[in-house]
Amino acid sequence: MSRRDEKKAELADRLAEQRARAELEAKRPGAGSPRPEKSGRKGRVSRKERKERKEQEKREKAGYEAGLGEDGGRQGGGGKKAASRPREPYVPPRGWYGAGGGRVGYLDPPTMWRATTVQACGMWPFAAGSGSPMTGVPLGQHLFTGATVCGDPLNWFTRARYISNPSLFMLGMPGLGKSTLVNRMLIGLSATGVVPLVLGDLKPDYADTVRALGGQVISIGRGRGGINVLDPGAMGAAAARIGGEAGEVLKAETHGRVLNMVAALITIVRGRPMDDHEQSVLSAVLHHLRERTPPGRTVLLPDVLRVLTEGPDRVRAVTLDRGDDARYRDAVDPLHRSLLGILDGPLGDTFASETSTRINPDAPAVCIDISGIGEADTQLTAAAMLAAWSDGLGTVAASHALADAGLEPRRWFFTVLDELWRPLRAASGIVDRIDALTRLNRSLGLGDAKITHTLKDAEALGTDADRAKARGFVERAGMVVCAGLPKAEMEDLGKVVGLSRREIELVSSWSSPPGWGVSGDHEEPPGRGRFLIKVGGRPGIPIKVAITDAERRLHNTNTRWTPNEERVEQAVEQELAHTAAQVARAAQEGAYATPGGPGGPGFPGGPGAGRWSA
């Protein structure tokens, strides 16, 4: 409540108290008689008047204790007539004025409940509306009004038309709930038919949620699984299903996507981009392999090395060797060495064999888990991220191509890129891929959420071009969500999204740690679960997110800090539940499977009779 509102409330209370006193004075006998003359200075009363008032109060008190009625009549035979009924005290709503009066400047708001007109039909339409957005996934409550706040990039773009770009950019210090809020959006959008795609889960934060939604989790890493970057995947299957001219167009797009992916891997191994003639040679090799590979067999990177070694006429024509083997070898040897580096170098065998698990286009959610790759293995992390994004976006393009041909219903997708700083530093190709996504996601039918810690993550990139592209992610985002951030960081962000001084101070206060005096085992930072949603030049919406027990179990980012005792207890509970499920399944298959059942152990005449007796 503002100071002005407090003044108004105090004035209203004073007027109400004065009216109550005037009513009490009017009910006293002799209220209409003229007042005695005042003596002395202005504002004071004489001794005689003060004495009369004291005697009057004594008589009122005596009459009240004697049990006089409201009309002042006697109860019984004797006694004096009461002057008036006892005085009724008046208590202002906010307490009495003055020291020790209990005056309060803030009143707790009443409890608010939300229900449909069917559930609360007796109260409707006696309801109060709120100014908070109610379109999209329920996120939490407004920090000041308590109203429910809903929102997500896809619904605010398609239904509410609040934003012109279905994208979200989130910043905040670690441990304040950024991934938890995006995880809630992921669950809510999945319930509406949107397909969440986590193309490179680095921790992992979303694998358990995707499993709970009935989705597909694909693990990539050394000894875990791999991706064949030459596999056309869902786009190849869609092109064969569509057929005709549209199918040929999709095949050509598939070829370009595979060529760009192999070029990105070579760039990671070399540390610099490919030369233009090398890309021409690689394209000719891929065309040669597509034409000569039998149906049902996919092309692998070792096949590319074999074709380079053989040197067919189609490939030699691109190198301009003019029949000279030495000129041909000089043209293809650098490419040959880079491909050997992909297969036998720091990337291991992750891209040397068939795809371990293909993305299921009909899955309700997909998560590509790359958490098994070490923190220091930046090259493999970058390659796995690029391969996951290429495969995932190819699935999106195939789904839209089938929908355009009338063979499948239209589906929307929601991609999540958490810990944005790590893939950005791993390879420059990721910056270009995300930059293209933020500009074209409207035409792709694809919403996205990017999560990082501060704007300074973009300043650590290698080139000025990459830093400029990364800064544009915030500027083009339809929604900007801020968790707790230092004040200096908020001031820099305010230059991009337009934050007021009050908003900067509010979000900065959420970055403070708990006080030194906390003693509980589960004390949380004051800013955990608090976010500010900014859309363009509109005032920010501060919200408080309270997660459910199911969300807490599915999204625990501190599993490595869980004590071993709790992990052992969880393992024991899981084993007991598994054993109980086996016993129940056996009981359903037949009564003989249970102890004491017909023909089972313990049954009279059965094998092992008497072994199950107490």
Tab-separated table of C-alpha atoms in Angstrom, residues 4-176:
chain	number	residue	atom	x	y	z
A	4	ARG	CA	-1.101	8.158	-0.148
A	5	ASP	CA	-3.439	5.194	0.337
A	6	GLU	CA	-2.408	4.956	3.995
A	7	LYS	CA	-3.284	8.629	4.511
A	8	LYS	CA	-6.689	8.096	2.952
A	9	ALA	CA	-7.319	5.083	5.163
A	10	GLU	CA	-6.322	7.018	8.309
A	11	LEU	CA	-8.640	9.883	7.373
A	12	ALA	CA	-11.522	7.480	6.786
A	13	ASP	CA	-10.914	5.823	10.164
A	14	ARG	CA	-10.841	9.182	11.943
A	15	LEU	CA	-14.106	10.265	10.351
A	16	ALA	CA	-15.729	6.951	11.271
A	17	GLU	CA	-14.563	7.295	14.883
A	18	GLN	CA	-15.850	10.859	15.100
A	19	ARG	CA	-19.238	9.783	13.762
A	20	ALA	CA	-19.424	6.956	16.302
A	21	ARG	CA	-18.599	9.337	19.167
A	22	ALA	CA	-21.182	11.836	17.933
A	23	GLU	CA	-23.834	9.119	17.891
A	24	LEU	CA	-22.971	8.137	21.479
A	25	GLU	CA	-23.104	11.749	22.633
A	26	ALA	CA	-26.479	12.232	20.960
A	27	LYS	CA	-27.938	9.252	22.846
A	28	ARG	CA	-27.002	10.683	26.257
A	29	PRO	CA	-29.726	12.581	28.193
A	30	GLY	CA	-29.407	16.293	27.853
A	31	ALA	CA	-27.519	16.016	24.631
A	32	GLY	CA	-29.614	18.789	23.128
A	33	SER	CA	-29.122	21.176	26.056
A	34	PRO	CA	-26.680	24.016	25.658
A	35	ARG	CA	-23.139	23.258	26.700
A	36	PRO	CA	-21.773	24.972	29.777
A	37	GLU	CA	-19.658	28.001	29.235
A	38	LYS	CA	-15.926	27.387	29.009
A	39	SER	CA	-13.584	29.278	31.212
A	40	GLY	CA	-9.961	30.008	30.904
A	41	ARG	CA	-8.072	29.807	27.669
A	42	LYS	CA	-9.568	28.580	24.390
A	43	GLY	CA	-9.947	24.815	24.171
A	44	ARG	CA	-10.033	24.221	27.991
A	45	VAL	CA	-12.968	23.451	30.299
A	46	SER	CA	-13.637	24.693	33.811
A	47	ARG	CA	-13.137	22.698	37.015
A	48	LYS	CA	-16.882	22.568	37.584
A	49	GLU	CA	-17.470	21.024	34.159
A	50	ARG	CA	-14.728	18.418	34.648
A	51	LYS	CA	-16.209	17.510	38.038
A	52	GLU	CA	-19.687	17.102	36.526
A	53	ARG	CA	-18.298	14.839	33.804
A	54	LYS	CA	-16.536	12.608	36.311
A	55	GLU	CA	-19.717	12.287	38.379
A	56	GLN	CA	-21.658	11.480	35.195
A	57	GLU	CA	-19.195	8.720	34.294
A	58	LYS	CA	-19.444	7.277	37.811
A	59	ARG	CA	-23.228	7.201	37.580
A	60	GLU	CA	-23.070	5.479	34.160
A	61	LYS	CA	-20.672	2.885	35.504
A	62	ALA	CA	-22.796	2.261	38.596
A	63	GLY	CA	-25.930	1.928	36.491
A	64	TYR	CA	-24.219	-0.516	34.122
A	65	GLU	CA	-23.021	-2.692	36.993
A	66	ALA	CA	-26.506	-2.632	38.582
A	67	GLY	CA	-27.943	-4.125	35.377
A	68	LEU	CA	-30.045	-1.231	34.176
A	69	GLY	CA	-31.859	-1.744	30.898
A	70	GLU	CA	-31.361	0.222	27.713
A	71	ASP	CA	-34.316	2.495	28.588
A	72	GLY	CA	-32.669	3.544	31.857
A	73	GLY	CA	-35.557	2.144	33.986
A	74	ARG	CA	-35.101	0.555	37.392
A	75	GLN	CA	-34.766	-3.189	37.821
A	76	GLY	CA	-36.580	-3.908	41.055
A	77	GLY	CA	-38.038	-1.512	43.552
A	78	GLY	CA	-35.315	0.914	44.488
A	79	GLY	CA	-32.273	2.521	42.965
A	80	LYS	CA	-31.580	5.658	41.037
A	81	LYS	CA	-32.580	6.162	37.476
A	82	ALA	CA	-29.675	5.624	35.124
A	83	ALA	CA	-28.633	8.609	33.125
A	84	SER	CA	-27.969	6.619	29.893
A	85	ARG	CA	-26.935	3.223	28.606
A	86	PRO	CA	-23.250	2.272	28.894
A	87	ARG	CA	-20.852	3.650	26.365
A	88	GLU	CA	-20.025	1.270	23.482
A	89	PRO	CA	-16.316	1.317	22.563
A	90	TYR	CA	-15.397	1.820	18.909
A	91	VAL	CA	-12.353	-0.004	17.488
A	92	PRO	CA	-10.988	1.377	14.186
A	93	PRO	CA	-10.246	-1.302	11.562
A	94	ARG	CA	-6.502	-0.602	11.648
A	95	GLY	CA	-6.169	-0.107	15.409
A	96	TRP	CA	-6.101	2.925	17.745
A	97	TYR	CA	-3.949	5.939	17.075
A	98	GLY	CA	-1.033	6.861	19.255
A	99	ALA	CA	1.790	4.999	20.915
A	100	GLY	CA	0.866	1.428	21.828
A	101	GLY	CA	-2.425	1.664	19.970
A	102	GLY	CA	-1.649	-1.274	17.679
A	103	ARG	CA	-1.927	0.789	14.531
A	104	VAL	CA	-1.056	-1.218	11.344
A	105	GLY	CA	-0.467	0.137	7.855
A	106	TYR	CA	-1.040	-3.094	5.927
A	107	LEU	CA	-3.973	-5.478	5.913
A	108	ASP	CA	-3.529	-9.037	4.644
A	109	PRO	CA	-5.601	-9.604	1.504
A	110	PRO	CA	-8.366	-12.184	1.732
A	111	THR	CA	-7.769	-15.682	0.409
A	112	MET	CA	-8.456	-15.969	-3.304
A	113	TRP	CA	-9.868	-19.060	-5.003
A	114	ARG	CA	-10.168	-19.726	-8.702
A	115	ALA	CA	-12.880	-21.930	-10.162
A	116	THR	CA	-15.009	-22.319	-13.248
A	117	THR	CA	-18.564	-20.992	-13.432
A	118	VAL	CA	-19.790	-24.576	-13.042
A	119	GLN	CA	-17.812	-25.219	-9.870
A	120	ALA	CA	-18.636	-21.835	-8.324
A	121	CYS	CA	-22.066	-21.312	-9.875
A	122	GLY	CA	-23.546	-19.990	-6.637
A	123	MET	CA	-21.008	-17.180	-6.417
A	124	TRP	CA	-20.781	-16.209	-10.067
A	125	PRO	CA	-21.010	-13.481	-11.329
A	126	PHE	CA	-19.949	-12.016	-7.972
A	127	ALA	CA	-16.284	-12.326	-8.849
A	128	ALA	CA	-13.324	-10.026	-9.328
A	129	GLY	CA	-11.220	-10.079	-12.467
A	130	SER	CA	-7.481	-9.561	-12.642
A	131	GLY	CA	-5.132	-7.875	-15.071
A	132	SER	CA	-2.714	-10.820	-15.297
A	133	PRO	CA	-2.484	-12.800	-18.570
A	134	MET	CA	-4.486	-16.032	-18.502
A	135	THR	CA	-3.462	-17.543	-21.848
A	136	GLY	CA	-0.965	-20.379	-21.881
A	137	VAL	CA	0.641	-22.691	-19.338
A	138	PRO	CA	-0.115	-21.801	-15.671
A	139	LEU	CA	3.214	-20.535	-14.331
A	140	GLY	CA	2.503	-19.217	-10.838
A	141	GLN	CA	1.000	-16.349	-8.881
A	142	HIS	CA	1.520	-12.642	-9.284
A	143	LEU	CA	3.943	-11.576	-6.594
A	144	PHE	CA	1.834	-8.576	-5.469
A	145	THR	CA	-1.797	-9.353	-6.320
A	146	GLY	CA	-1.779	-13.147	-5.911
A	147	ALA	CA	-3.556	-13.609	-9.244
A	148	THR	CA	-2.686	-16.618	-11.398
A	149	VAL	CA	-0.284	-15.855	-14.270
A	150	CYS	CA	-0.210	-18.015	-17.401
A	151	GLY	CA	2.102	-17.819	-20.354
A	152	ASP	CA	4.483	-19.510	-22.782
A	153	PRO	CA	6.020	-18.434	-26.110
A	154	LEU	CA	3.724	-20.483	-28.354
A	155	ASN	CA	0.375	-19.504	-26.826
A	156	TRP	CA	1.342	-15.871	-26.477
A	157	PHE	CA	2.281	-15.875	-30.175
A	158	THR	CA	-0.572	-17.924	-31.654
A	159	ARG	CA	-3.570	-17.281	-29.383
A	160	ALA	CA	-3.015	-14.140	-27.345
A	161	ARG	CA	-0.912	-12.263	-29.933
A	162	TYR	CA	1.126	-10.671	-27.161
A	163	ILE	CA	4.448	-11.260	-28.932
A	164	SER	CA	5.553	-11.299	-32.563
A	165	ASN	CA	8.196	-14.016	-32.198
A	166	PRO	CA	7.593	-17.372	-30.428
A	167	SER	CA	10.841	-17.339	-28.469
A	168	LEU	CA	11.920	-16.976	-24.844
A	169	PHE	CA	15.255	-15.874	-23.416
A	170	MET	CA	15.902	-16.478	-19.706
A	171	LEU	CA	18.702	-15.124	-17.538
A	172	GLY	CA	19.474	-15.676	-13.879
A	173	MET	CA	22.045	-16.811	-11.380
A	174	PRO	CA	22.473	-20.576	-10.804
A	175	GLY	CA	20.115	-22.353	-8.448
A	176	LEU	CA	17.146	-19.964	-8.675
